[in-house]
Amino acid sequence: MHVRTFIDEMERLAPSILAEDFDAQKIGLIVEGRPEISRICCALDATPHVVNKAVLASADMLVVHHTPLWTPVTMLTGRVADLMRALLSADMNLYVMHTNFDHAPEGVNDALAELLSLQNITPMTLGCIGTSVLSAEEIAKRLGGHIRLWGEVKKITRLAIVAGSGFDPVLMEEAKEKGADAFLSSEMKHSVARMAPLPCIEATHYALEAPAMQRLATRRGWQYFDDPPFNKIIP
Amino acid sequence: MHVRTFIDEMERLAPSILAEDFDAQKIGLIVEGRPEISRICCALDATPHVVNKAVLASADMLVVHHTPLWTPVTMLTGRVADLMRALLSADMNLYVMHTNFDHAPEGVNDALAELLSLQNITPMTLGCIGTSVLSAEEIAKRLGGHIRLWGEVKKITRLAIVAGSGFDPVLMEEAKEKGADAFLSSEMKHSVARMAPLPCIEATHYALEAPAMQRLATRRGWQYFDDPPFNKIIP
Amino acid sequence: MHVRTFIDEMERLAPSILAEDFDAQKIGLIVEGRPEISRICCALDATPHVVNKAVLASADMLVVHHTPLWTPVTMLTGRVADLMRALLSADMNLYVMHTNFDHAPEGVNDALAELLSLQNITPMTLGCIGTSVLSAEEIAKRLGGHIRLWGEVKKITRLAIVAGSGFDPVLMEEAKEKGADAFLSSEMKHSVARMAPLPCIEATHYALEAPAMQRLATRRGWQYFDDPPFNKIIP
Amino acid sequence: MHVRTFIDEMERLAPSILAEDFDAQKIGLIVEGRPEISRICCALDATPHVVNKAVLASADMLVVHHTPLWTPVTMLTGRVADLMRALLSADMNLYVMHTNFDHAPEGVNDALAELLSLQNITPMTLGCIGTSVLSAEEIAKRLGGHIRLWGEVKKITRLAIVAGSGFDPVLMEEAKEKGADAFLSSEMKHSVARMAPLPCIEATHYALEAPAMQRLATRRGWQYFDDPPFNKIIP
Amino acid sequence: MHVRTFIDEMERLAPSILAEDFDAQKIGLIVEGRPEISRICCALDATPHVVNKAVLASADMLVVHHTPLWTPVTMLTGRVADLMRALLSADMNLYVMHTNFDHAPEGVNDALAELLSLQNITPMTLGCIGTSVLSAEEIAKRLGGHIRLWGEVKKITRLAIVAGSGFDPVLMEEAKEKGADAFLSSEMKHSVARMAPLPCIEATHYALEAPAMQRLATRRGWQYFDDPPFNKIIP
Amino acid sequence: MHVRTFIDEMERLAPSILAEDFDAQKIGLIVEGRPEISRICCALDATPHVVNKAVLASADMLVVHHTPLWTPVTMLTGRVADLMRALLSADMNLYVMHTNFDHAPEGVNDALAELLSLQNITPMTLGCIGTSVLSAEEIAKRLGGHIRLWGEVKKITRLAIVAGSGFDPVLMEEAKEKGADAFLSSEMKHSVARMAPLPCIEATHYALEAPAMQRLATRRGWQYFDDPPFNKIIP
């Protein structure tokens, strides 16, 4: 398949028009490799580990959620040089779907809702609210790691979820107004926790977003590389 | 004591010239109450709970680390109105020491270093590095709560500490260059963890900064109000 | 009446959508007091004198034209602290209608036009033009104080009026093009007077705007507090 | 005298380094006429009337306080075209001394202090404070027109003066702290009057600044053109 | 003819709505002279030479492509003063048509296309592409001066032309995509030439734009003044 | 030699402190290859042709004047991807000296002055002025290509030279004031030529700057790759 054909397919899946403004020039074909692609791999981040595995797998295309070139560069040195060298030397393409995939139907938040078996979904500006029958312990189990509670979470009936770094006060107010009992996201800040209008559940960024990339890979028959950041609780 | 005298004392303790630029107009006497003060209380944050206890204690002055008026306001409504009403009705003064106290000798980072028994201290742009004999478990115990490890922390010899939200890539590079084996701070972000040049230990913002306020209160004979945010790990 | 009901009423009277952009966050419920209101007072400015009288009158709500929190604040000290203490301690609400009330039908400019008995009103971008039978002396009398003439005002047939600080060169050109013989507003500047395309009449800001608040109070059965700034001519 | 020689003299009198930043490119030789000058005229503003009289007087140089090209232009049309035509056709030079002359020794504020017979002068950031034996009526007389009092002015002992538009809250606080009983300037605004920390005396901009230009002309043997804006009180 | 009538005519010819945003306040009646005009002259630039000839021709109106007041001014000194003096003293009007005339039908690019006998015109965002039968030598001859080739120009079938300074990488990509073999414009920069996606032909700015002004003058019966900058190749 | 040692040497030659502010992050080690270098090549630009020759020459380091990553990028696609692939795959380092080398002693302008045998050099803000005995024809010959005269160049005694794109009106005024008869640089613009205060000689950017890189390579024993842009005059 020509890379153009692949891009057209991805654009149908997660149209770039759905992306936030800050993603301009940071989604789509971020590194251009060979034009003809047959072997596609997928991961959440283009880490050195992931890129190495993709090279070993002779991938022509790597699809990720987070661009490795977020800050515009005028120099390719250090880690960035190493990563770009690995990709470019292998003539591998790198394709990024970020907030366009967050917002897309069947995208990041939808995958998370599915993983948590949410029912009767109400959309929010970002993420959604759904009826949950899971306890906090079961949520942790589904997400495959520990979670952290901010505020006492009693019975959860309606759970708001925002994959990624979604503890935004405005979004949390929206969740409360729309009837949520708890708010699941990642990267809680002290100042935000202090003013949270509803109990919050903090998971890791990876745990909330990786399922969407894994599900995408499975559905498309791509190889998925799991590479969670090392993370361990000392109680 | 007149409030002017008190301010002069505090200014000697944590000179406002030490504060970061973003703290302009956000430290010092933030709410002005009665000019004569005799009863002083102290906490990390001016939460409703803390202010209520200060009112019950008939405090004339409340000293905190984080201003409750961070974002400039043109309206006093909702929680802000309630908090300001509680303070103003009681004629209580509110005094804030933020990054000036972070940087001050005997300040926030010094108190944290002392709590963790760091030796042979090397200063950093913010925070410091010291020799530690504590294991991760012992660090968690001293801080009074769980910690989270990002990256495998083996034996720690030299520990970098930055109270507050200090996982800044530039600061982490500085720590590594100055010989640190691990970096302790709060509010880790996924994108930063991915590129961390050394293993990181994440505690809560409260656990890292409250000790300094508590120590200050003890030394000065003020009443200290502990009010950690509700926080619980589900493994 | 619940404060929400009151706000809805006021919003119908002077919709916030009519306000200039610079009034964002500076109109509407500026200080939030008790939710149930029965006694409403009104004035042009929330001066200490006005607020004291409102407190003595046991008002639940004070309606004014100019917000006392124009410049965003991160500190409540000095006069601002005193004023906010007076309002918050009394659980009084403060509601501001500014440029939305200037532009509203039956608003500030309409009240001024009525006071000056203008006929055959032509609207301007701000303010209006109307046929006047008053001499300069009669205008001064109606406004309840001295006026100052800039440029020789002969017979006035069509008078342009802009309540508040309205000597804007673009507005003055509009007035002239629409047939005005004279332009009444407040706070003339030397550089503007030098280039004025038509004779100008300068009254005080208070004299031009207070009538609208007084009329509003009368119509609604609220108590109005008159508090003009001390102002005296030495010829 | 060559225009360069004249500019050097003026630069000694009111060095451009003393000007506020906003005067950049707006003081000095603003319109360049013939290089050799023998006849110099002076006024506060380059009004059409003043320029006409300067042309009739065969002036080579007109010295004023306020530039007629304040707003940068890319078009010469209407009044600006007429004024520039009058100057350029006559090959007349136009020289502007603005805030550099305000701040200069023997400049605008000094001339005003002299006119009001102030003694024991204390400088302020702008303007100065001096001991006055004049009553408000006598001040009005010296200034040659009416004045307006904002706040009750009882006995004036120490009078703060700021020629031009000087009712700046920060400056007014400075005046009060330095012991002034009253503050004389021009172009008072309602919002400033409301918060004035001391009684204010408002004269016209012209009345406060023209004396300096007149004194300069007298001392240098230049012809001075008086051209006050038409201004009349209707009590 | 009144100048207003003339402006209306020109506005029909090259509507100001067609101009680029950067031309705001820099097109139309730039210098206002006498209101009644009978003698109109035309040139590419309002050089001293051109203005002198217009004065000698007793012109009431001079129409040019480039405004002499591009950078906003607060001073009329040196060359600008001399030029404005010449125009204003003669009561001559100066009218500028810039990017509005570039984009207008029958405008600058159309005149250039006609001069080069382009056929089957395809418009571009700016300029156009047309079928050419001319060799590079013949193009130089039609333009009345030397041209400079950047990149080897073989047979030209479809020629892109952009009058003025049009070597913009985005425009050049557009030309290539729309089938151009070569790109004619002026003021090539080294960094642009290095990345040019098609061979480029550089003429002088004057050679590309003057024909439109000349054709306009001819059609309207105005006097045209040719004043190319001195330009000579040393091989 | 380790790349760090090489960078230190280059830093002595053309200290980055001499660079213009706009060169921040755009000079020095722009692409990081292998740390040990033994074979160094040099050119003016990192064109595909130059990089290919450097790869064939097994270079570890390529030194150029113009960075190929001027505009910050968040994508590596098209030509940029190809160029970066060629460099990174070969583990080649790319080092850029731009305005720091322009300003450096023995730098770009010095090399040009030497090539033109200038004597009695007077420095300018950028570039310099020197006594020349060359005719325009001889200058063209020394530069190895055609030149273009703007304004009639008679006998040149003192020649101002600015390598690169140096036709800046302020610089040209400086040259005239310091006694230059002609001004040599590249990339003349029509609007600048119109106002030039002295006759100008335009060469290509390459012709003015390449000699410095060539001389540097010769002196250091590096291999130099000449790659002038295709450029041809049609008279």
CSV table of N, CA and C in Angstrom, one decimal, chain A residues 111-174:
chain,number,residue,atom,x,y,z
A,111,ALA,N,-12.4,3.9,23.6
A,111,ALA,CA,-11.7,2.6,23.9
A,111,ALA,C,-11.7,2.5,25.5
A,112,LEU,N,-11.5,3.6,26.1
A,112,LEU,CA,-11.4,3.5,27.6
A,112,LEU,C,-12.8,3.2,28.2
A,113,ALA,N,-13.8,3.8,27.6
A,113,ALA,CA,-15.2,3.6,28.1
A,113,ALA,C,-15.5,2.1,27.9
A,114,GLU,N,-15.1,1.5,26.8
A,114,GLU,CA,-15.3,0.1,26.5
A,114,GLU,C,-14.6,-0.8,27.6
A,115,LEU,N,-13.4,-0.4,27.8
A,115,LEU,CA,-12.5,-1.2,28.7
A,115,LEU,C,-13.2,-1.2,30.1
A,116,LEU,N,-13.8,-0.1,30.5
A,116,LEU,CA,-14.5,0.0,31.8
A,116,LEU,C,-15.9,-0.3,31.8
A,117,SER,N,-16.4,-0.9,30.6
A,117,SER,CA,-17.8,-1.3,30.5
A,117,SER,C,-18.8,-0.2,30.8
A,118,LEU,N,-18.5,1.0,30.4
A,118,LEU,CA,-19.5,2.1,30.7
A,118,LEU,C,-20.7,1.9,29.9
A,119,GLN,N,-21.9,2.3,30.5
A,119,GLN,CA,-23.1,2.2,29.7
A,119,GLN,C,-23.8,3.5,29.7
A,120,ASN,N,-24.8,3.7,28.8
A,120,ASN,CA,-25.5,5.0,28.7
A,120,ASN,C,-24.6,6.2,28.7
A,121,ILE,N,-23.8,6.2,27.7
A,121,ILE,CA,-22.7,7.3,27.6
A,121,ILE,C,-23.3,8.7,27.3
A,122,THR,N,-22.8,9.6,28.1
A,122,THR,CA,-23.1,11.0,27.8
A,122,THR,C,-21.8,11.7,27.4
A,123,PRO,N,-21.7,12.3,26.2
A,123,PRO,CA,-20.4,12.9,25.8
A,123,PRO,C,-20.2,14.2,26.6
A,124,MET,N,-18.9,14.5,26.9
A,124,MET,CA,-18.5,15.8,27.4
A,124,MET,C,-17.7,16.5,26.4
A,125,THR,N,-17.3,17.8,26.6
A,125,THR,CA,-16.4,18.5,25.7
A,125,THR,C,-15.2,17.7,25.3
A,126,LEU,N,-14.7,17.0,26.3
A,126,LEU,CA,-13.6,16.0,26.1
A,126,LEU,C,-14.0,14.8,27.0
A,127,GLY,N,-13.8,13.6,26.5
A,127,GLY,CA,-14.2,12.4,27.3
A,127,GLY,C,-15.7,12.3,27.4
A,128,CYS,N,-16.1,11.5,28.4
A,128,CYS,CA,-17.6,11.2,28.5
A,128,CYS,C,-17.9,10.7,29.9
A,129,ILE,N,-19.2,10.5,30.1
A,129,ILE,CA,-19.7,10.0,31.4
A,129,ILE,C,-20.5,8.8,31.1
A,130,GLY,N,-20.4,7.7,31.9
A,130,GLY,CA,-21.2,6.5,31.7
A,130,GLY,C,-21.5,5.9,33.0
A,131,THR,N,-22.5,5.0,32.9
A,131,THR,CA,-22.9,4.3,34.1
A,131,THR,C,-21.9,3.1,34.3
A,132,SER,N,-21.4,3.0,35.5
A,132,SER,CA,-20.4,2.0,35.8
A,132,SER,C,-20.8,1.1,37.0
A,133,VAL,N,-20.5,-0.2,36.9
A,133,VAL,CA,-20.8,-1.1,38.0
A,133,VAL,C,-19.5,-1.5,38.7
A,134,LEU,N,-18.4,-0.9,38.3
A,134,LEU,CA,-17.2,-1.3,38.9
A,134,LEU,C,-16.8,-0.6,40.2
A,135,SER,N,-16.2,-1.3,41.1
A,135,SER,CA,-15.6,-0.7,42.3
A,135,SER,C,-14.3,-0.1,41.9
A,136,ALA,N,-13.7,0.7,42.8
A,136,ALA,CA,-12.4,1.3,42.5
A,136,ALA,C,-11.4,0.2,42.3
A,137,GLU,N,-11.5,-0.8,43.1
A,137,GLU,CA,-10.5,-2.0,42.9
A,137,GLU,C,-10.7,-2.6,41.5
A,138,GLU,N,-11.9,-2.7,41.1
A,138,GLU,CA,-12.1,-3.3,39.8
A,138,GLU,C,-11.6,-2.4,38.6
A,139,ILE,N,-11.8,-1.1,38.9
A,139,ILE,CA,-11.2,-0.2,37.9
A,139,ILE,C,-9.7,-0.3,37.8
A,140,ALA,N,-9.1,-0.3,38.9
A,140,ALA,CA,-7.6,-0.5,38.9
A,140,ALA,C,-7.2,-1.8,38.2
A,141,LYS,N,-8.0,-2.8,38.4
A,141,LYS,CA,-7.6,-4.1,37.8
A,141,LYS,C,-7.8,-4.0,36.3
A,142,ARG,N,-8.9,-3.5,35.8
A,142,ARG,CA,-9.1,-3.3,34.4
A,142,ARG,C,-8.0,-2.5,33.7
A,143,LEU,N,-7.5,-1.5,34.5
A,143,LEU,CA,-6.5,-0.6,33.9
A,143,LEU,C,-5.1,-1.2,34.0
A,144,GLY,N,-5.0,-2.3,34.8
A,144,GLY,CA,-3.8,-3.0,34.9
A,144,GLY,C,-2.7,-2.4,35.8
A,145,GLY,N,-3.1,-1.6,36.8
A,145,GLY,CA,-2.1,-1.0,37.6
A,145,GLY,C,-2.9,-0.3,38.8
A,146,HIS,N,-2.1,0.3,39.7
A,146,HIS,CA,-2.7,1.0,40.8
A,146,HIS,C,-3.5,2.3,40.3
A,147,ILE,N,-4.4,2.7,41.1
A,147,ILE,CA,-5.0,4.0,40.9
A,147,ILE,C,-4.9,4.8,42.2
A,148,ARG,N,-5.1,6.1,42.2
A,148,ARG,CA,-5.0,6.9,43.3
A,148,ARG,C,-6.3,7.7,43.5
A,149,LEU,N,-6.9,7.7,44.7
A,149,LEU,CA,-8.1,8.4,44.9
A,149,LEU,C,-7.9,9.7,45.5
A,150,TRP,N,-8.5,10.8,45.0
A,150,TRP,CA,-8.4,12.1,45.6
A,150,TRP,C,-9.8,12.5,46.0
A,151,GLY,N,-10.1,12.5,47.2
A,151,GLY,CA,-11.5,12.7,47.7
A,151,GLY,C,-12.1,11.3,47.9
A,152,GLU,N,-13.0,11.2,48.8
A,152,GLU,CA,-13.5,9.9,49.2
A,152,GLU,C,-14.5,9.5,48.1
A,153,VAL,N,-14.2,8.4,47.5
A,153,VAL,CA,-15.0,7.8,46.4
A,153,VAL,C,-15.9,6.8,47.1
A,154,LYS,N,-17.2,7.1,47.2
A,154,LYS,CA,-18.1,6.0,47.8
A,154,LYS,C,-18.6,5.2,46.6
A,155,LYS,N,-19.9,5.0,46.5
A,155,LYS,CA,-20.4,4.2,45.4
A,155,LYS,C,-20.3,5.1,44.1
A,156,ILE,N,-19.8,4.5,43.1
A,156,ILE,CA,-19.8,5.2,41.8
A,156,ILE,C,-20.9,4.7,41.0
A,157,THR,N,-21.8,5.6,40.5
A,157,THR,CA,-22.8,5.2,39.6
A,157,THR,C,-22.5,5.7,38.2
A,158,ARG,N,-22.3,7.1,38.2
A,158,ARG,CA,-21.9,7.7,36.9
A,158,ARG,C,-20.5,8.1,37.0
A,159,LEU,N,-19.7,7.6,36.1
A,159,LEU,CA,-18.2,7.8,36.1
A,159,LEU,C,-17.8,8.7,34.9
A,160,ALA,N,-17.2,9.8,35.2
A,160,ALA,CA,-16.6,10.7,34.1
A,160,ALA,C,-15.2,10.2,33.8
A,161,ILE,N,-14.9,10.0,32.5
A,161,ILE,CA,-13.6,9.6,32.1
A,161,ILE,C,-13.0,10.6,31.1
A,162,VAL,N,-11.7,10.9,31.3
A,162,VAL,CA,-11.0,11.7,30.3
A,162,VAL,C,-9.6,11.1,30.1
A,163,ALA,N,-9.4,10.4,29.1
A,163,ALA,CA,-8.1,9.8,28.8
A,163,ALA,C,-7.0,10.9,28.7
A,164,GLY,N,-5.8,10.6,29.1
A,164,GLY,CA,-4.7,11.6,29.1
A,164,GLY,C,-4.8,12.5,30.3
A,165,SER,N,-4.3,13.7,30.2
A,165,SER,CA,-4.1,14.6,31.3
A,165,SER,C,-5.4,15.5,31.3
A,166,GLY,N,-6.4,15.0,32.0
A,166,GLY,CA,-7.7,15.7,31.8
A,166,GLY,C,-8.3,16.3,33.1
A,167,PHE,N,-7.5,16.5,34.1
A,167,PHE,CA,-8.0,17.1,35.3
A,167,PHE,C,-8.1,18.6,35.2
A,168,ASP,N,-9.0,19.0,34.3
A,168,ASP,CA,-9.1,20.5,34.1
A,168,ASP,C,-10.4,20.9,34.9
A,169,PRO,N,-10.2,22.0,35.7
A,169,PRO,CA,-11.3,22.5,36.5
A,169,PRO,C,-12.6,22.7,35.7
A,170,VAL,N,-12.5,23.2,34.5
A,170,VAL,CA,-13.7,23.5,33.7
A,170,VAL,C,-14.4,22.2,33.3
A,171,LEU,N,-13.6,21.2,33.0
A,171,LEU,CA,-14.1,19.9,32.6
A,171,LEU,C,-14.7,19.2,33.8
A,172,MET,N,-14.1,19.4,34.9
A,172,MET,CA,-14.6,18.7,36.1
A,172,MET,C,-16.0,19.3,36.5
A,173,GLU,N,-16.1,20.6,36.3
A,173,GLU,CA,-17.4,21.3,36.6
A,173,GLU,C,-18.5,20.7,35.7
A,174,GLU,N,-18.1,20.6,34.4
A,174,GLU,CA,-19.0,20.0,33.4
A,174,GLU,C,-19.4,18.6,33.8
